[in-house]
């Protein structure tokens, strides 16, 4: 089986944002399906209708939360569906001091927020043997421009991932280590790493659902569903530039 886009989301609520835009949907049995509702891997294929009305062959997989579940499910999905492009969609936490809830973050580069092999001479966020950052799809900035043209607030740059929720006490040290980082989630860098090992282009497109360290005078959460809708809309807008 060969498809154009492999769209990976951590949670079913994030996957649901794509459901109205999928036709000819077929559920695909996955050997990783054992587990609780929060971690069960589900997969489906279909025709995804982009914002310009084009249809692209798509596989969508819900991976579960965290770097290991994401990488495991992505490996199975890449071997099963042979995609041209891997996309990480869904929600994220806003890390940059000037980012807002509802913004869309598109990754140009990706790093691990918690990896620390600096004692061996590596950069913070770099795993031994891996690049200092993983590069996103070459069209990342063009996708960001297209999303901005729709009126959405969009940022394009460094995204961090790690197996910890970035609460206020963790946010400032993380900003000091990665001053250009825009967002934090628990899957995107692991997915970028997996795609890189398979030689596939990768792009994360995430909606900011909450702020890692909110200022006292601002709204700091819009909820998972709204962030997932923002992410899905951005993917639909940018899909024609990716395939």
PDB file of C-alpha atoms in Angstrom:
ATOM      1  CA  UNK A   1       0.000   0.000   0.000  1.00  0.00           C
ATOM      2  CA  UNK A   2       1.316   3.443  -0.926  1.00  0.00           C
ATOM      3  CA  UNK A   3      -0.195   6.713   0.298  1.00  0.00           C
ATOM      4  CA  UNK A   4       0.714  10.393   0.045  1.00  0.00           C
ATOM      5  CA  UNK A   5       0.315  11.645   3.613  1.00  0.00           C
ATOM      6  CA  UNK A   6       0.748   9.795   6.884  1.00  0.00           C
ATOM      7  CA  UNK A   7      -0.929  11.918   9.559  1.00  0.00           C
ATOM      8  CA  UNK A   8      -0.046  11.012  13.132  1.00  0.00           C
ATOM      9  CA  UNK A   9      -1.889  12.270  16.197  1.00  0.00           C
ATOM     10  CA  UNK A  10      -1.326  11.312  19.811  1.00  0.00           C
ATOM     11  CA  UNK A  11      -4.993  11.300  20.842  1.00  0.00           C
ATOM     12  CA  UNK A  12      -8.276  10.314  19.261  1.00  0.00           C
ATOM     13  CA  UNK A  13      -9.701  13.801  19.841  1.00  0.00           C
ATOM     14  CA  UNK A  14      -6.955  15.184  17.606  1.00  0.00           C
ATOM     15  CA  UNK A  15      -7.690  12.619  14.913  1.00  0.00           C
ATOM     16  CA  UNK A  16     -11.411  13.457  15.025  1.00  0.00           C
ATOM     17  CA  UNK A  17     -10.699  16.923  13.585  1.00  0.00           C
ATOM     18  CA  UNK A  18      -9.860  15.264  10.258  1.00  0.00           C
ATOM     19  CA  UNK A  19     -12.946  13.023  10.102  1.00  0.00           C
ATOM     20  CA  UNK A  20     -15.224  15.460   8.191  1.00  0.00           C
ATOM     21  CA  UNK A  21     -12.542  15.805   5.511  1.00  0.00           C
ATOM     22  CA  UNK A  22     -11.992  12.080   4.867  1.00  0.00           C
ATOM     23  CA  UNK A  23     -13.858   9.997   2.297  1.00  0.00           C
ATOM     24  CA  UNK A  24     -13.749   6.311   1.429  1.00  0.00           C
ATOM     25  CA  UNK A  25     -12.507   5.579   4.932  1.00  0.00           C
ATOM     26  CA  UNK A  26     -11.267   2.096   5.706  1.00  0.00           C
ATOM     27  CA  UNK A  27     -10.221   0.973   9.160  1.00  0.00           C
ATOM     28  CA  UNK A  28      -6.902  -0.866   9.250  1.00  0.00           C
ATOM     29  CA  UNK A  29      -6.114  -3.542  11.804  1.00  0.00           C
ATOM     30  CA  UNK A  30      -3.017  -2.691  13.812  1.00  0.00           C
ATOM     31  CA  UNK A  31      -0.887  -5.176  15.787  1.00  0.00           C
ATOM     32  CA  UNK A  32      -0.207  -2.472  18.378  1.00  0.00           C
ATOM     33  CA  UNK A  33      -3.863  -2.080  19.337  1.00  0.00           C
ATOM     34  CA  UNK A  34      -3.641  -3.644  22.809  1.00  0.00           C
ATOM     35  CA  UNK A  35      -3.811  -1.286  25.761  1.00  0.00           C
ATOM     36  CA  UNK A  36      -6.034   1.280  27.397  1.00  0.00           C
ATOM     37  CA  UNK A  37      -8.165   3.776  25.473  1.00  0.00           C
ATOM     38  CA  UNK A  38      -5.526   6.473  25.961  1.00  0.00           C
ATOM     39  CA  UNK A  39      -2.776   4.404  24.361  1.00  0.00           C
ATOM     40  CA  UNK A  40      -4.591   2.224  21.851  1.00  0.00           C
ATOM     41  CA  UNK A  41      -3.194   2.602  18.351  1.00  0.00           C
ATOM     42  CA  UNK A  42      -5.845   2.969  15.666  1.00  0.00           C
ATOM     43  CA  UNK A  43      -5.377   3.382  11.936  1.00  0.00           C
ATOM     44  CA  UNK A  44      -7.481   4.249   8.916  1.00  0.00           C
ATOM     45  CA  UNK A  45      -6.991   5.212   5.294  1.00  0.00           C
ATOM     46  CA  UNK A  46      -9.044   7.454   3.044  1.00  0.00           C
ATOM     47  CA  UNK A  47      -9.085  10.323   0.618  1.00  0.00           C
ATOM     48  CA  UNK A  48      -8.346  13.626   2.346  1.00  0.00           C
ATOM     49  CA  UNK A  49      -9.947  16.687   0.765  1.00  0.00           C
ATOM     50  CA  UNK A  50      -7.593  19.660   1.007  1.00  0.00           C
ATOM     51  CA  UNK A  51      -8.597  23.289   1.423  1.00  0.00           C
ATOM     52  CA  UNK A  52      -8.286  23.711  -2.363  1.00  0.00           C
ATOM     53  CA  UNK A  53     -10.648  20.805  -3.022  1.00  0.00           C
ATOM     54  CA  UNK A  54      -7.955  18.356  -4.103  1.00  0.00           C
ATOM     55  CA  UNK A  55      -7.998  14.788  -2.816  1.00  0.00           C
ATOM     56  CA  UNK A  56      -4.880  13.057  -1.590  1.00  0.00           C
ATOM     57  CA  UNK A  57      -4.466   9.505  -0.401  1.00  0.00           C
ATOM     58  CA  UNK A  58      -4.035   9.588   3.360  1.00  0.00           C
ATOM     59  CA  UNK A  59      -3.376   7.243   6.256  1.00  0.00           C
ATOM     60  CA  UNK A  60      -4.158   8.452   9.749  1.00  0.00           C
ATOM     61  CA  UNK A  61      -2.803   6.785  12.855  1.00  0.00           C
ATOM     62  CA  UNK A  62      -3.448   7.597  16.510  1.00  0.00           C
ATOM     63  CA  UNK A  63      -0.226   6.710  18.294  1.00  0.00           C
ATOM     64  CA  UNK A  64      -0.768   7.277  21.991  1.00  0.00           C
ATOM     65  CA  UNK A  65       1.019   9.904  24.071  1.00  0.00           C
ATOM     66  CA  UNK A  66       4.796  10.069  24.469  1.00  0.00           C
ATOM     67  CA  UNK A  67       7.989   9.598  22.497  1.00  0.00           C
ATOM     68  CA  UNK A  68       8.160   5.791  22.640  1.00  0.00           C
ATOM     69  CA  UNK A  69       4.510   5.143  21.675  1.00  0.00           C
ATOM     70  CA  UNK A  70       4.783   7.722  18.889  1.00  0.00           C
ATOM     71  CA  UNK A  71       7.980   6.249  17.431  1.00  0.00           C
ATOM     72  CA  UNK A  72       6.652   2.691  17.699  1.00  0.00           C
ATOM     73  CA  UNK A  73       3.384   3.478  15.940  1.00  0.00           C
ATOM     74  CA  UNK A  74       5.129   5.609  13.327  1.00  0.00           C
ATOM     75  CA  UNK A  75       7.538   2.787  12.497  1.00  0.00           C
ATOM     76  CA  UNK A  76       4.657   0.365  11.988  1.00  0.00           C
ATOM     77  CA  UNK A  77       2.714   2.913   9.928  1.00  0.00           C
ATOM     78  CA  UNK A  78       5.662   3.778   7.669  1.00  0.00           C
ATOM     79  CA  UNK A  79       6.345   0.107   6.977  1.00  0.00           C
ATOM     80  CA  UNK A  80       2.645  -0.573   6.396  1.00  0.00           C
ATOM     81  CA  UNK A  81       1.608   2.419   4.283  1.00  0.00           C
ATOM     82  CA  UNK A  82       4.865   3.532   2.586  1.00  0.00           C
ATOM     83  CA  UNK A  83       3.970   7.241   2.787  1.00  0.00           C
ATOM     84  CA  UNK A  84       5.619  10.016   0.835  1.00  0.00           C
ATOM     85  CA  UNK A  85       5.406  12.454   3.768  1.00  0.00           C
ATOM     86  CA  UNK A  86       4.934  12.136   7.547  1.00  0.00           C
ATOM     87  CA  UNK A  87       2.914  14.773   9.410  1.00  0.00           C
ATOM     88  CA  UNK A  88       2.488  15.262  13.155  1.00  0.00           C
ATOM     89  CA  UNK A  89      -0.808  17.000  13.936  1.00  0.00           C
ATOM     90  CA  UNK A  90      -2.751  17.942  17.041  1.00  0.00           C
ATOM     91  CA  UNK A  91      -2.075  20.175  20.024  1.00  0.00           C
ATOM     92  CA  UNK A  92       0.975  21.568  21.787  1.00  0.00           C
ATOM     93  CA  UNK A  93       1.942  23.854  24.638  1.00  0.00           C
ATOM     94  CA  UNK A  94       3.132  27.343  23.814  1.00  0.00           C
ATOM     95  CA  UNK A  95       6.676  27.838  25.086  1.00  0.00           C
ATOM     96  CA  UNK A  96       7.862  31.107  23.504  1.00  0.00           C
ATOM     97  CA  UNK A  97       7.168  34.085  25.757  1.00  0.00           C
ATOM     98  CA  UNK A  98       5.256  35.872  22.989  1.00  0.00           C
ATOM     99  CA  UNK A  99       3.180  32.965  21.678  1.00  0.00           C
ATOM    100  CA  UNK A 100      -0.588  32.833  22.178  1.00  0.00           C
ATOM    101  CA  UNK A 101      -3.202  30.161  22.565  1.00  0.00           C
ATOM    102  CA  UNK A 102      -4.845  29.431  19.235  1.00  0.00           C
ATOM    103  CA  UNK A 103      -1.626  30.040  17.283  1.00  0.00           C
ATOM    104  CA  UNK A 104      -0.527  27.368  14.832  1.00  0.00           C
ATOM    105  CA  UNK A 105       3.070  26.212  15.131  1.00  0.00           C
ATOM    106  CA  UNK A 106       4.805  24.682  12.116  1.00  0.00           C
ATOM    107  CA  UNK A 107       8.158  23.062  12.689  1.00  0.00           C
ATOM    108  CA  UNK A 108      11.255  24.030  10.761  1.00  0.00           C
ATOM    109  CA  UNK A 109      13.469  22.139  13.217  1.00  0.00           C
ATOM    110  CA  UNK A 110      12.917  19.732  16.115  1.00  0.00           C
ATOM    111  CA  UNK A 111      14.881  18.871  19.255  1.00  0.00           C
ATOM    112  CA  UNK A 112      14.412  16.752  22.380  1.00  0.00           C
ATOM    113  CA  UNK A 113      13.576  18.954  25.341  1.00  0.00           C
ATOM    114  CA  UNK A 114      14.943  16.576  27.987  1.00  0.00           C
ATOM    115  CA  UNK A 115      17.883  14.892  26.252  1.00  0.00           C
ATOM    116  CA  UNK A 116      21.161  15.848  27.939  1.00  0.00           C
ATOM    117  CA  UNK A 117      24.392  14.281  26.683  1.00  0.00           C
ATOM    118  CA  UNK A 118      26.322  17.532  27.111  1.00  0.00           C
ATOM    119  CA  UNK A 119      28.857  15.726  29.335  1.00  0.00           C
ATOM    120  CA  UNK A 120      29.916  13.825  26.205  1.00  0.00           C
ATOM    121  CA  UNK A 121      30.167  16.973  24.097  1.00  0.00           C
ATOM    122  CA  UNK A 122      26.712  16.969  22.527  1.00  0.00           C
ATOM    123  CA  UNK A 123      24.323  19.905  22.364  1.00  0.00           C
ATOM    124  CA  UNK A 124      21.449  19.999  24.829  1.00  0.00           C
ATOM    125  CA  UNK A 125      18.532  18.194  23.196  1.00  0.00           C
ATOM    126  CA  UNK A 126      20.800  16.053  21.032  1.00  0.00           C
ATOM    127  CA  UNK A 127      20.982  12.294  21.354  1.00  0.00           C
ATOM    128  CA  UNK A 128      24.380  10.665  20.717  1.00  0.00           C
ATOM    129  CA  UNK A 129      24.634   9.739  17.061  1.00  0.00           C
ATOM    130  CA  UNK A 130      21.717  11.938  16.073  1.00  0.00           C
ATOM    131  CA  UNK A 131      21.810  15.442  14.580  1.00  0.00           C
ATOM    132  CA  UNK A 132      21.679  18.446  16.899  1.00  0.00           C
ATOM    133  CA  UNK A 133      18.245  19.217  15.428  1.00  0.00           C
ATOM    134  CA  UNK A 134      16.046  17.373  12.990  1.00  0.00           C
ATOM    135  CA  UNK A 135      15.110  19.342   9.902  1.00  0.00           C
ATOM    136  CA  UNK A 136      11.481  19.759   8.893  1.00  0.00           C
ATOM    137  CA  UNK A 137      10.008  19.599   5.409  1.00  0.00           C
ATOM    138  CA  UNK A 138      11.645  21.993   2.951  1.00  0.00           C
ATOM    139  CA  UNK A 139       8.251  23.615   2.347  1.00  0.00           C
ATOM    140  CA  UNK A 140       7.636  24.427   6.028  1.00  0.00           C
ATOM    141  CA  UNK A 141       7.891  28.185   5.541  1.00  0.00           C
ATOM    142  CA  UNK A 142       5.718  28.066   2.411  1.00  0.00           C
ATOM    143  CA  UNK A 143       3.062  26.140   4.342  1.00  0.00           C
ATOM    144  CA  UNK A 144       3.257  28.741   7.113  1.00  0.00           C
ATOM    145  CA  UNK A 145       2.739  31.519   4.554  1.00  0.00           C
ATOM    146  CA  UNK A 146      -0.285  29.718   3.096  1.00  0.00           C
ATOM    147  CA  UNK A 147      -1.796  29.256   6.563  1.00  0.00           C
ATOM    148  CA  UNK A 148      -1.169  32.926   7.371  1.00  0.00           C
ATOM    149  CA  UNK A 149      -3.022  33.882   4.175  1.00  0.00           C
ATOM    150  CA  UNK A 150      -6.157  32.264   5.642  1.00  0.00           C
ATOM    151  CA  UNK A 151      -6.037  34.721   8.546  1.00  0.00           C
ATOM    152  CA  UNK A 152      -4.715  32.244  11.091  1.00  0.00           C
ATOM    153  CA  UNK A 153      -1.938  33.252  13.470  1.00  0.00           C
ATOM    154  CA  UNK A 154       1.014  31.025  12.624  1.00  0.00           C
ATOM    155  CA  UNK A 155       4.602  30.649  13.801  1.00  0.00           C
ATOM    156  CA  UNK A 156       7.356  28.650  12.117  1.00  0.00           C
ATOM    157  CA  UNK A 157      10.518  27.529  13.884  1.00  0.00           C
ATOM    158  CA  UNK A 158      11.930  25.183  16.531  1.00  0.00           C
ATOM    159  CA  UNK A 159       9.631  22.713  18.287  1.00  0.00           C
ATOM    160  CA  UNK A 160      10.641  20.692  21.366  1.00  0.00           C
ATOM    161  CA  UNK A 161       9.400  17.303  22.503  1.00  0.00           C
ATOM    162  CA  UNK A 162       9.943  15.161  25.578  1.00  0.00           C
ATOM    163  CA  UNK A 163       8.227  12.879  28.038  1.00  0.00           C
ATOM    164  CA  UNK A 164       7.234  15.572  30.519  1.00  0.00           C
ATOM    165  CA  UNK A 165       4.504  18.164  30.661  1.00  0.00           C
ATOM    166  CA  UNK A 166       6.205  21.553  30.523  1.00  0.00           C
ATOM    167  CA  UNK A 167       4.709  23.292  33.529  1.00  0.00           C
ATOM    168  CA  UNK A 168       5.640  26.793  34.663  1.00  0.00           C
ATOM    169  CA  UNK A 169       8.568  25.592  36.789  1.00  0.00           C
ATOM    170  CA  UNK A 170      10.113  23.811  33.778  1.00  0.00           C
ATOM    171  CA  UNK A 171       9.354  26.452  31.154  1.00  0.00           C
ATOM    172  CA  UNK A 172      11.929  29.108  32.061  1.00  0.00           C
ATOM    173  CA  UNK A 173      14.918  26.728  32.255  1.00  0.00           C
ATOM    174  CA  UNK A 174      13.813  25.246  28.928  1.00  0.00           C
ATOM    175  CA  UNK A 175      13.657  28.713  27.357  1.00  0.00           C
ATOM    176  CA  UNK A 176      17.184  29.406  28.584  1.00  0.00           C
ATOM    177  CA  UNK A 177      18.468  26.191  26.994  1.00  0.00           C
ATOM    178  CA  UNK A 178      16.446  26.652  23.784  1.00  0.00           C
ATOM    179  CA  UNK A 179      15.774  30.406  23.435  1.00  0.00           C
ATOM    180  CA  UNK A 180      14.263  30.092  19.935  1.00  0.00           C
ATOM    181  CA  UNK A 181      11.837  27.279  20.801  1.00  0.00           C
ATOM    182  CA  UNK A 182       8.191  28.007  20.054  1.00  0.00           C
ATOM    183  CA  UNK A 183       6.359  25.031  21.532  1.00  0.00           C
ATOM    184  CA  UNK A 184       6.548  21.820  23.510  1.00  0.00           C
ATOM    185  CA  UNK A 185       4.779  18.519  22.962  1.00  0.00           C
ATOM    186  CA  UNK A 186       5.469  14.848  23.673  1.00  0.00           C
ATOM    187  CA  UNK A 187       5.764  13.317  20.187  1.00  0.00           C
ATOM    188  CA  UNK A 188       6.923  15.532  17.307  1.00  0.00           C
ATOM    189  CA  UNK A 189      10.697  15.199  17.696  1.00  0.00           C
ATOM    190  CA  UNK A 190      10.461  11.429  18.104  1.00  0.00           C
ATOM    191  CA  UNK A 191       8.382  11.341  14.929  1.00  0.00           C
ATOM    192  CA  UNK A 192      10.887  13.572  13.123  1.00  0.00           C
ATOM    193  CA  UNK A 193      13.641  11.213  14.302  1.00  0.00           C
ATOM    194  CA  UNK A 194      11.742   8.177  13.021  1.00  0.00           C
ATOM    195  CA  UNK A 195      11.000   9.786   9.664  1.00  0.00           C
ATOM    196  CA  UNK A 196      14.664  10.772   9.336  1.00  0.00           C
ATOM    197  CA  UNK A 197      15.735   7.154   9.854  1.00  0.00           C
ATOM    198  CA  UNK A 198      13.458   6.130   6.984  1.00  0.00           C
ATOM    199  CA  UNK A 199      14.627   8.993   4.759  1.00  0.00           C
ATOM    200  CA  UNK A 200      11.166  10.590   4.694  1.00  0.00           C
ATOM    201  CA  UNK A 201      10.259  14.287   4.843  1.00  0.00           C
ATOM    202  CA  UNK A 202       8.485  15.325   8.030  1.00  0.00           C
ATOM    203  CA  UNK A 203       6.370  18.243   9.194  1.00  0.00           C
ATOM    204  CA  UNK A 204       4.686  18.976  12.520  1.00  0.00           C
ATOM    205  CA  UNK A 205       1.630  21.240  12.428  1.00  0.00           C
ATOM    206  CA  UNK A 206       0.244  21.836  15.908  1.00  0.00           C
ATOM    207  CA  UNK A 207      -2.315  24.154  17.474  1.00  0.00           C
ATOM    208  CA  UNK A 208      -1.363  25.834  20.762  1.00  0.00           C
ATOM    209  CA  UNK A 209      -3.922  24.666  23.316  1.00  0.00           C
ATOM    210  CA  UNK A 210      -2.285  26.132  26.418  1.00  0.00           C
ATOM    211  CA  UNK A 211       0.726  28.119  27.556  1.00  0.00           C
ATOM    212  CA  UNK A 212       3.564  26.419  29.399  1.00  0.00           C
ATOM    213  CA  UNK A 213       4.047  29.490  31.597  1.00  0.00           C
ATOM    214  CA  UNK A 214       1.122  31.892  31.135  1.00  0.00           C
ATOM    215  CA  UNK A 215       1.296  35.561  31.987  1.00  0.00           C
ATOM    216  CA  UNK A 216      -1.192  36.593  34.637  1.00  0.00           C
ATOM    217  CA  UNK A 217      -3.201  38.829  32.334  1.00  0.00           C
ATOM    218  CA  UNK A 218      -3.887  36.453  29.478  1.00  0.00           C
ATOM    219  CA  UNK A 219      -6.039  33.520  28.481  1.00  0.00           C
ATOM    220  CA  UNK A 220      -3.910  30.389  28.750  1.00  0.00           C
ATOM    221  CA  UNK A 221      -6.102  27.562  27.463  1.00  0.00           C
ATOM    222  CA  UNK A 222      -8.521  27.019  24.570  1.00  0.00           C
ATOM    223  CA  UNK A 223      -8.994  23.297  24.996  1.00  0.00           C
ATOM    224  CA  UNK A 224      -7.887  20.278  23.037  1.00  0.00           C
ATOM    225  CA  UNK A 225     -10.690  20.281  20.461  1.00  0.00           C
ATOM    226  CA  UNK A 226     -10.113  23.867  19.351  1.00  0.00           C
ATOM    227  CA  UNK A 227      -6.363  23.345  19.048  1.00  0.00           C
ATOM    228  CA  UNK A 228      -6.923  20.153  17.059  1.00  0.00           C
ATOM    229  CA  UNK A 229      -9.274  21.990  14.689  1.00  0.00           C
ATOM    230  CA  UNK A 230      -6.655  24.704  14.136  1.00  0.00           C
ATOM    231  CA  UNK A 231      -4.032  22.069  13.415  1.00  0.00           C
ATOM    232  CA  UNK A 232      -6.268  20.161  10.986  1.00  0.00           C
ATOM    233  CA  UNK A 233      -7.243  23.330   9.126  1.00  0.00           C
ATOM    234  CA  UNK A 234      -3.567  24.198   8.703  1.00  0.00           C
ATOM    235  CA  UNK A 235      -2.758  20.702   7.426  1.00  0.00           C
ATOM    236  CA  UNK A 236      -5.588  20.930   4.897  1.00  0.00           C
ATOM    237  CA  UNK A 237      -4.317  24.328   3.753  1.00  0.00           C
ATOM    238  CA  UNK A 238      -0.729  23.176   3.381  1.00  0.00           C
ATOM    239  CA  UNK A 239      -1.298  19.704   1.973  1.00  0.00           C
ATOM    240  CA  UNK A 240      -1.200  20.832  -1.659  1.00  0.00           C
ATOM    241  CA  UNK A 241       2.297  22.231  -1.100  1.00  0.00           C
ATOM    242  CA  UNK A 242       3.563  18.959   0.349  1.00  0.00           C
ATOM    243  CA  UNK A 243       2.449  16.295  -2.138  1.00  0.00           C
TER     244      UNK A 243
END
